[in-house]
XYZ file of C-alpha atoms in Angstrom:
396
model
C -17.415 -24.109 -5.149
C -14.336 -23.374 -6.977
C -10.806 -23.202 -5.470
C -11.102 -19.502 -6.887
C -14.659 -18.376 -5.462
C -13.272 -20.480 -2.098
C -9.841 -18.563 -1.625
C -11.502 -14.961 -4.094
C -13.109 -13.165 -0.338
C -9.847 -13.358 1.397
C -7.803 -12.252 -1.542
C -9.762 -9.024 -1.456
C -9.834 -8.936 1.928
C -6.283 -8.902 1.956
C -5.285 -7.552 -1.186
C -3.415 -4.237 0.781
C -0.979 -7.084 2.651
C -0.356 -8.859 -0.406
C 0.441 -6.272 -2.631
C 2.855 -5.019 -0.339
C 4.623 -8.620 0.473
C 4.773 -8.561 -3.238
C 6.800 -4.987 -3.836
C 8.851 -5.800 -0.956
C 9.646 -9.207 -2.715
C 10.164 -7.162 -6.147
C 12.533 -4.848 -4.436
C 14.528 -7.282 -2.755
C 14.539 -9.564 -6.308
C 16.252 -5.802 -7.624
C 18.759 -5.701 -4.906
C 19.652 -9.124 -5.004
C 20.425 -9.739 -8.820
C 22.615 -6.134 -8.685
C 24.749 -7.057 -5.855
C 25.191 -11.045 -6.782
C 26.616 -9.627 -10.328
C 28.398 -7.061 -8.350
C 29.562 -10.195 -5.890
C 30.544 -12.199 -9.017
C 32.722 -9.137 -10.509
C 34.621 -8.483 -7.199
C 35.403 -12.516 -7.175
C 36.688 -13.115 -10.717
C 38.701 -9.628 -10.115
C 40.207 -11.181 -6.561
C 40.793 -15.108 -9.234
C 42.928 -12.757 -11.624
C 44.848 -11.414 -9.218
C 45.563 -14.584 -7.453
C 46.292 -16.783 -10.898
C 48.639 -13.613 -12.300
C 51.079 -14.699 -9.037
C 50.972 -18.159 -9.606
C 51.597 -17.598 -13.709
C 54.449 -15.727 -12.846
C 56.271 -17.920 -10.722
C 55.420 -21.030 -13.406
C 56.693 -18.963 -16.249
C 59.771 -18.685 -13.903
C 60.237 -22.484 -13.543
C 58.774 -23.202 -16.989
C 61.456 -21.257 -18.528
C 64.394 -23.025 -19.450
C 62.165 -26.222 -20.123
C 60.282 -24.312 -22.797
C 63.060 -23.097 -24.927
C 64.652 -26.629 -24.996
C 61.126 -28.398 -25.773
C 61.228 -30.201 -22.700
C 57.446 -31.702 -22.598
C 58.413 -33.650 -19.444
C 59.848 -31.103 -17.728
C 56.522 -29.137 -18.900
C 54.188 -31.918 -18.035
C 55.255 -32.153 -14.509
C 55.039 -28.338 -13.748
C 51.563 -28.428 -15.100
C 50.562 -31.080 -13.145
C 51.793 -29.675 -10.223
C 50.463 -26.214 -11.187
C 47.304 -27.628 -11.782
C 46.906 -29.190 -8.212
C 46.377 -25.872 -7.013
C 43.286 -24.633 -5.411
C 42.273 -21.678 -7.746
C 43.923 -23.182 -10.990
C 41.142 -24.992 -13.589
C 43.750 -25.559 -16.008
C 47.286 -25.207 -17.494
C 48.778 -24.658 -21.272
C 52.068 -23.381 -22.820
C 52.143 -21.536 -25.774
C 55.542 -21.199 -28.015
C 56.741 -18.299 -29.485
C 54.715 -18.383 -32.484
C 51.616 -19.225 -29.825
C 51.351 -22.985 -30.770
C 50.533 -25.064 -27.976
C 53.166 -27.117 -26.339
C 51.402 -28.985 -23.573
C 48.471 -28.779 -21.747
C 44.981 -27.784 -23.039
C 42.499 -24.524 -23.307
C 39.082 -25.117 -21.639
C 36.851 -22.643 -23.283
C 34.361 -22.674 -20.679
C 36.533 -21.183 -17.743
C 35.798 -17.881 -17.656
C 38.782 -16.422 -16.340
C 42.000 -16.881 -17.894
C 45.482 -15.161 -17.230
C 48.544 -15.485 -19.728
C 52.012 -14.250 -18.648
C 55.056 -14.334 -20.772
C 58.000 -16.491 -20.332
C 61.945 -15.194 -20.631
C 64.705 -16.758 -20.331
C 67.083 -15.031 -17.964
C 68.907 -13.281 -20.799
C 65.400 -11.825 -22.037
C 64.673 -13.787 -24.883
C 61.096 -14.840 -24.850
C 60.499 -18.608 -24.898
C 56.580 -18.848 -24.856
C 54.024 -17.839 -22.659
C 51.930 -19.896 -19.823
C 48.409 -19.237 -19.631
C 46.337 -20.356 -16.330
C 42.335 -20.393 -15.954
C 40.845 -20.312 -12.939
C 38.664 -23.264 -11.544
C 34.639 -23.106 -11.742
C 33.809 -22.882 -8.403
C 29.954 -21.817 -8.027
C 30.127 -23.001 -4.609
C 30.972 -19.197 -3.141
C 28.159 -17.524 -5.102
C 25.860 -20.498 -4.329
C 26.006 -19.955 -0.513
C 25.362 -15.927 -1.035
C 22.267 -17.021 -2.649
C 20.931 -18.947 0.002
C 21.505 -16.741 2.489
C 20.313 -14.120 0.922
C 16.816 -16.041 -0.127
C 16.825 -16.965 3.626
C 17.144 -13.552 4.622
C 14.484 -11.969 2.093
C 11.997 -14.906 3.719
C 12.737 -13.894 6.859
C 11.610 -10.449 6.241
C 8.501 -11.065 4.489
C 7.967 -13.660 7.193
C 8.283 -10.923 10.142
C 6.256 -8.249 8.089
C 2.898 -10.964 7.704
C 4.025 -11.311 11.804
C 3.560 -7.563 12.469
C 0.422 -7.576 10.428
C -1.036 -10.357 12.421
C 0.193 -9.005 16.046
C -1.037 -5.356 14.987
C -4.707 -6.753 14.501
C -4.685 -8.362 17.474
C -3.456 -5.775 19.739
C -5.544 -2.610 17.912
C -8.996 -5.066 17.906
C -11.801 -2.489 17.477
C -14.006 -2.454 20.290
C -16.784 -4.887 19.173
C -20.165 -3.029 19.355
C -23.117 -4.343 21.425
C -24.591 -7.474 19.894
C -27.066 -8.336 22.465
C -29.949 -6.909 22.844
C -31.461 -7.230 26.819
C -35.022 -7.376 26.877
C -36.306 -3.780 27.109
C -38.113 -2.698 30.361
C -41.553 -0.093 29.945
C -39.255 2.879 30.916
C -36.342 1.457 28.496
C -38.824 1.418 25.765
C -40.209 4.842 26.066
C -36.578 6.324 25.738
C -34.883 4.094 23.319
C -37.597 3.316 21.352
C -38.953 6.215 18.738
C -42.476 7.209 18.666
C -43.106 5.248 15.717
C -45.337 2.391 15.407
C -44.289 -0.937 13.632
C -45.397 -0.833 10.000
C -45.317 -4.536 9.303
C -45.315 -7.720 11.159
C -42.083 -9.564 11.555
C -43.318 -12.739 10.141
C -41.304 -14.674 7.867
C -41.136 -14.038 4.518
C -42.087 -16.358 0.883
C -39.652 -19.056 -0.036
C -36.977 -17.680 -1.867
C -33.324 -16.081 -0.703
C -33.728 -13.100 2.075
C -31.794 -10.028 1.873
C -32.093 -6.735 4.196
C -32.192 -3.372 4.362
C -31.431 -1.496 7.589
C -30.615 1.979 8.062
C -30.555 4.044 11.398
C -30.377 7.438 11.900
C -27.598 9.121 12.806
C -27.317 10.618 16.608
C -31.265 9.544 16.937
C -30.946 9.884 20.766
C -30.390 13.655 20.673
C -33.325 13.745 18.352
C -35.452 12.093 21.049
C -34.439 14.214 23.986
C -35.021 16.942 21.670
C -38.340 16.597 20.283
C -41.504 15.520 21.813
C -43.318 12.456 20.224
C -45.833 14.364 17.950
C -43.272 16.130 16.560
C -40.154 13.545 16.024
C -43.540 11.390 14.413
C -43.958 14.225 11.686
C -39.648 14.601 11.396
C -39.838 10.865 10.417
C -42.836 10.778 8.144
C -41.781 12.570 4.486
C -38.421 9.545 5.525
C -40.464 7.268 6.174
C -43.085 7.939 3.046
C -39.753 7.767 1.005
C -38.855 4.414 2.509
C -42.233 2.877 1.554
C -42.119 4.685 -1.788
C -38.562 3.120 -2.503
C -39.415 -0.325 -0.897
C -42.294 -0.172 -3.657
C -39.874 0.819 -6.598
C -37.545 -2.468 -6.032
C -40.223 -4.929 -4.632
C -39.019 -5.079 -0.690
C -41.390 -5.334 2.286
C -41.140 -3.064 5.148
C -40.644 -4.655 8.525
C -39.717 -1.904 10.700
C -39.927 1.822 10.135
C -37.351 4.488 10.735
C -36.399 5.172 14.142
C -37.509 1.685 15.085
C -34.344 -0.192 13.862
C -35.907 0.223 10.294
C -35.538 -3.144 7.920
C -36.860 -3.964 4.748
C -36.600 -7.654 3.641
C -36.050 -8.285 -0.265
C -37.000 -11.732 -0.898
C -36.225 -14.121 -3.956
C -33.878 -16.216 -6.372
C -30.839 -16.350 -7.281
C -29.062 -14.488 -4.444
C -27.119 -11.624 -6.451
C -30.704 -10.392 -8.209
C -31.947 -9.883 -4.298
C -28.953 -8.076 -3.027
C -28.762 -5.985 -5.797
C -31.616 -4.878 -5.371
C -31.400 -4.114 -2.227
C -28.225 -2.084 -2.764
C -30.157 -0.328 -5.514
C -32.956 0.986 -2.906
C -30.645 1.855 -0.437
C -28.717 3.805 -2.526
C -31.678 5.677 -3.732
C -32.925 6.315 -0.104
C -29.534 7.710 0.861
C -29.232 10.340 -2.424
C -32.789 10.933 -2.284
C -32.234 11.710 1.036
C -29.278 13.873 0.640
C -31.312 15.764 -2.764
C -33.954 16.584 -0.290
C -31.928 18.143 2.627
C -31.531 21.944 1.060
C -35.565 21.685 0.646
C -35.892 20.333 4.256
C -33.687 23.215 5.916
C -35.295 26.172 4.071
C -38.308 24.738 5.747
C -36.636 25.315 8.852
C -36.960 21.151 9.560
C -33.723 19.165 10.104
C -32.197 17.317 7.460
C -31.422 13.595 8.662
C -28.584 11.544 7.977
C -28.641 8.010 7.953
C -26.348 4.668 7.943
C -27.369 1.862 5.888
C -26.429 -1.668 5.625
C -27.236 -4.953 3.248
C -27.048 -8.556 4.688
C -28.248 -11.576 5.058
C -26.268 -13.574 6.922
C -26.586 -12.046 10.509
C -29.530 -12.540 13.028
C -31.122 -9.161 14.997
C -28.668 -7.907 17.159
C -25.561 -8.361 14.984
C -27.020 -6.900 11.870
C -28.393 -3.857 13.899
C -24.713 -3.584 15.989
C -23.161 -3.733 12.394
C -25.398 -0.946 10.988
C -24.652 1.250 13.932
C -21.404 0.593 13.088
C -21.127 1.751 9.801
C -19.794 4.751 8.027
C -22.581 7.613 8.366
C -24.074 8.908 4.447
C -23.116 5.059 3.294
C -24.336 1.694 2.446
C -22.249 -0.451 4.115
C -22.481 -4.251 2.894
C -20.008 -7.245 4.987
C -16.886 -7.736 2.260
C -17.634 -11.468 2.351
C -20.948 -10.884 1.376
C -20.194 -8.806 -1.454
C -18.704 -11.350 -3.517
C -20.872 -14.197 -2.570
C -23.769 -11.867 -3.510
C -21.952 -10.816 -6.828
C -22.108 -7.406 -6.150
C -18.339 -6.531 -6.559
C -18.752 -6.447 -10.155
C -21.994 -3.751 -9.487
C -20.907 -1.328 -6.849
C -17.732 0.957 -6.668
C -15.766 0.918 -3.332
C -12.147 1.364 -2.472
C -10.979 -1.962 -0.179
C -8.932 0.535 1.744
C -11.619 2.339 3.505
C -13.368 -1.109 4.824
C -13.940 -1.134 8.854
C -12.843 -3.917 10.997
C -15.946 -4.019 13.667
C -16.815 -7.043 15.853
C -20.286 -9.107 15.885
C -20.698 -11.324 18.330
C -17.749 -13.717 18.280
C -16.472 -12.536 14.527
C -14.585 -10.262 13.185
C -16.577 -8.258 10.228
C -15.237 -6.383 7.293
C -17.460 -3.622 7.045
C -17.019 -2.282 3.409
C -18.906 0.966 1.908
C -20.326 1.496 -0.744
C -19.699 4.081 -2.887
C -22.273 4.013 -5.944
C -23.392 1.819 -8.400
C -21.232 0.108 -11.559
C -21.347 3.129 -14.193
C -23.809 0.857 -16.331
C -26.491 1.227 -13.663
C -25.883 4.856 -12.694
C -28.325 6.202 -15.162
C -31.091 3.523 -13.777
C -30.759 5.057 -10.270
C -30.837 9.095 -11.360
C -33.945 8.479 -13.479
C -35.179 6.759 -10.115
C -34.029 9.709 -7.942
C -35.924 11.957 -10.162
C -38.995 10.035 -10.319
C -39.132 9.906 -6.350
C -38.265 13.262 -6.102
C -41.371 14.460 -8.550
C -43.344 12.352 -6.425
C -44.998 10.109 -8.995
C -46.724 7.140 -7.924
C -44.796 4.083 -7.577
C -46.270 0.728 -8.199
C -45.613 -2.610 -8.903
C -41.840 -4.750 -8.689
C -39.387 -2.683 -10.619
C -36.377 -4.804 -9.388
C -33.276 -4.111 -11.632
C -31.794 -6.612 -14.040
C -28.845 -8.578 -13.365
């Protein structure tokens, strides 16, 4: 496995956190270049200032050793001038702005030049003073204000984690007690098992589940004969699109329904188990107008696709779900390859709890728009109620 296809399911699972970590780091990476320029301004404005006072009182002292070419005299002022903190360097121009003593450094950014009078007001020269380069000032802004933007995005991924782990959804039941005579006749629909649970061919195993949604009311409302023929045209449908896309029915509706797609590689299987149980679920919903001019109920249903979870999880997880969807485990979607053939939004996935896990419950919207035309003319076919026969799994 690839450092990508190792780190990819966590990426998506938390692709909301990290896109916001990253505009927060953006914005702060906006702020932080317009007020270091802003700093920089303010300091070089505050170094002009300051060397303007100290070229005035050397064009003062400079004065009477500039109009008699006195380079000692000169010399020592500069040196002395240039012992000063915020002074980089030192040079006298004469009148005719020829250097005297003392050298430009180009590279100093801020320079001040004053002129020099003697005390009768006849210019001698002028004295021109550049501020040292001293990065240390802007240097330490930086780092405090790198520290500070770490800090932040340090106490944001904080909040995430304590948020999750004081708003834990309630885990739903995972464990399933061994069902008593007088359990069984109220929990368990009047519906026989269709097929043994025996288990299946060689090959990668991927199922099917759906429930029905607020079955119990259905029970206390019906009696058996009758909830038997609400489930059969569902059921018929369920064998019909088990058929279409070569799955095996375990267990019918109302009876924790599970059909078990079996074969290589792994993303062929799942997908086609997405594919029938998004045709069951639009079938379904296609058939519901039909169903209530008949004065019958329409059923809804939840649906889910894995492989990876043993009874009681995978039927706690499909309880679980978002009603009218397919809901597939957001790990399993990528291992399965079937982010590149479903749409979904990331945002809508459910945190639920199985067993000792936490589960990123993700629904399904619909197929890739490449295999959207494969499941109408499907729809249509089980709708006119042609015979179905033979494995008519989709291509990868």
């Amino acid at each position: 496995m690839s450092v990508w296809e190792k780190w990819r399911p966590w990426l998506q699972r938390e692709k909301q956190l990290l896109l916001e970590l990253a505009l927060m780091l953006l914005v702060a990476l906006v702020v932080g270049v317009y007020f270091l320029e802003h700093f920089s301004a303010r300091l070089q404005a505050e170094q002009r200032v300051q060397l303007k006072a100290l070229a005035q009182q050397t064009a003062l002292r400079s004065a009477e050793s500039l109009a008699g070419d006195d380079l000692i005299g000169l010399n020592v002022i500069a040196r002395e001038t240039r012992a000063l903190e915020p002074v980089g360097g030192v040079q006298f121009l004469d009148v005719a702005r020829e250097p005297v003593t003392g050298k430009s450094d180009d590279s100093l950014p801020v320079k001040v030049e004053v002129p020099v009078a003697l005390p009768d007001g006849e210019l001698a020269g002028s004295v021109v003073l550049a501020a040292a380069h001293d990065t240390a000032p802007r240097q330490r802004l930086e780092t405090g204000y790198v520290l500070v933007v770490l800090g932040l995005l340090a106490l944001r991924a904080a909040a995430e984690v304590i948020r999750r782990r004081l708003w834990r959804p309630a885990a739903p039941p995972a464990t399933a007690a061994p069902a008593t005579d007088q359990d069984t006749a109220s929990e368990t629909p009047p519906v026989a098992p269709v097929d043994g649970d025996a288990p299946g061919p060689d090959g990668v195993s991927v199922e099917l589940r759906l429930s029905v949604v607020n079955f119990d009311h259905f029970q206390q409302r019906y009696t058996r004969s009758a909830l038997e023929a609400l489930l059969a045209d569902y059921h018929h449908l369920l064998r019909e699109v088990a058929a279409l896309y070569g799955g095996e029915v375990i267990t019918a509706i109302g009876d924790r329904a599970r059909i078990r797609f079996t074969g290589e590689p792994l993303s062929h299987t799942a997908f086609s188990a997405l594919c029938a149980g998004l045709l069951f679920l639009r079938v379904a919903r296609l058939q519901a107008p039909r169903r209530k001019a008949g004065q019958s109920p329409a059923l809804e249903f939840k649906a889910l696709v894995s492989n990876q979870f043993n009874e009681a999880d995978s039927w706690a997880l499909c309880l679980a779900g978002v009603p009218g969807r397919l809901n597939v485990p957001e790990a399993e979607l990528t291992r399965a390859e079937l982010d590149v053939k479903a749409l979904y939004q990331t945002e809508r996935a459910q945190l639920v709890q199985a067993g000792d896990r936490q589960i990123r419950l993700q629904p399904v919207e619909q197929l890739a728009h490449r295999y959207q035309t494969l499941l109408r003319t499907q729809a249509e076919k089980v709708m006119g109620g042609s015979g179905v026969s033979g494995d008519a799994s989709p291509s990868k």
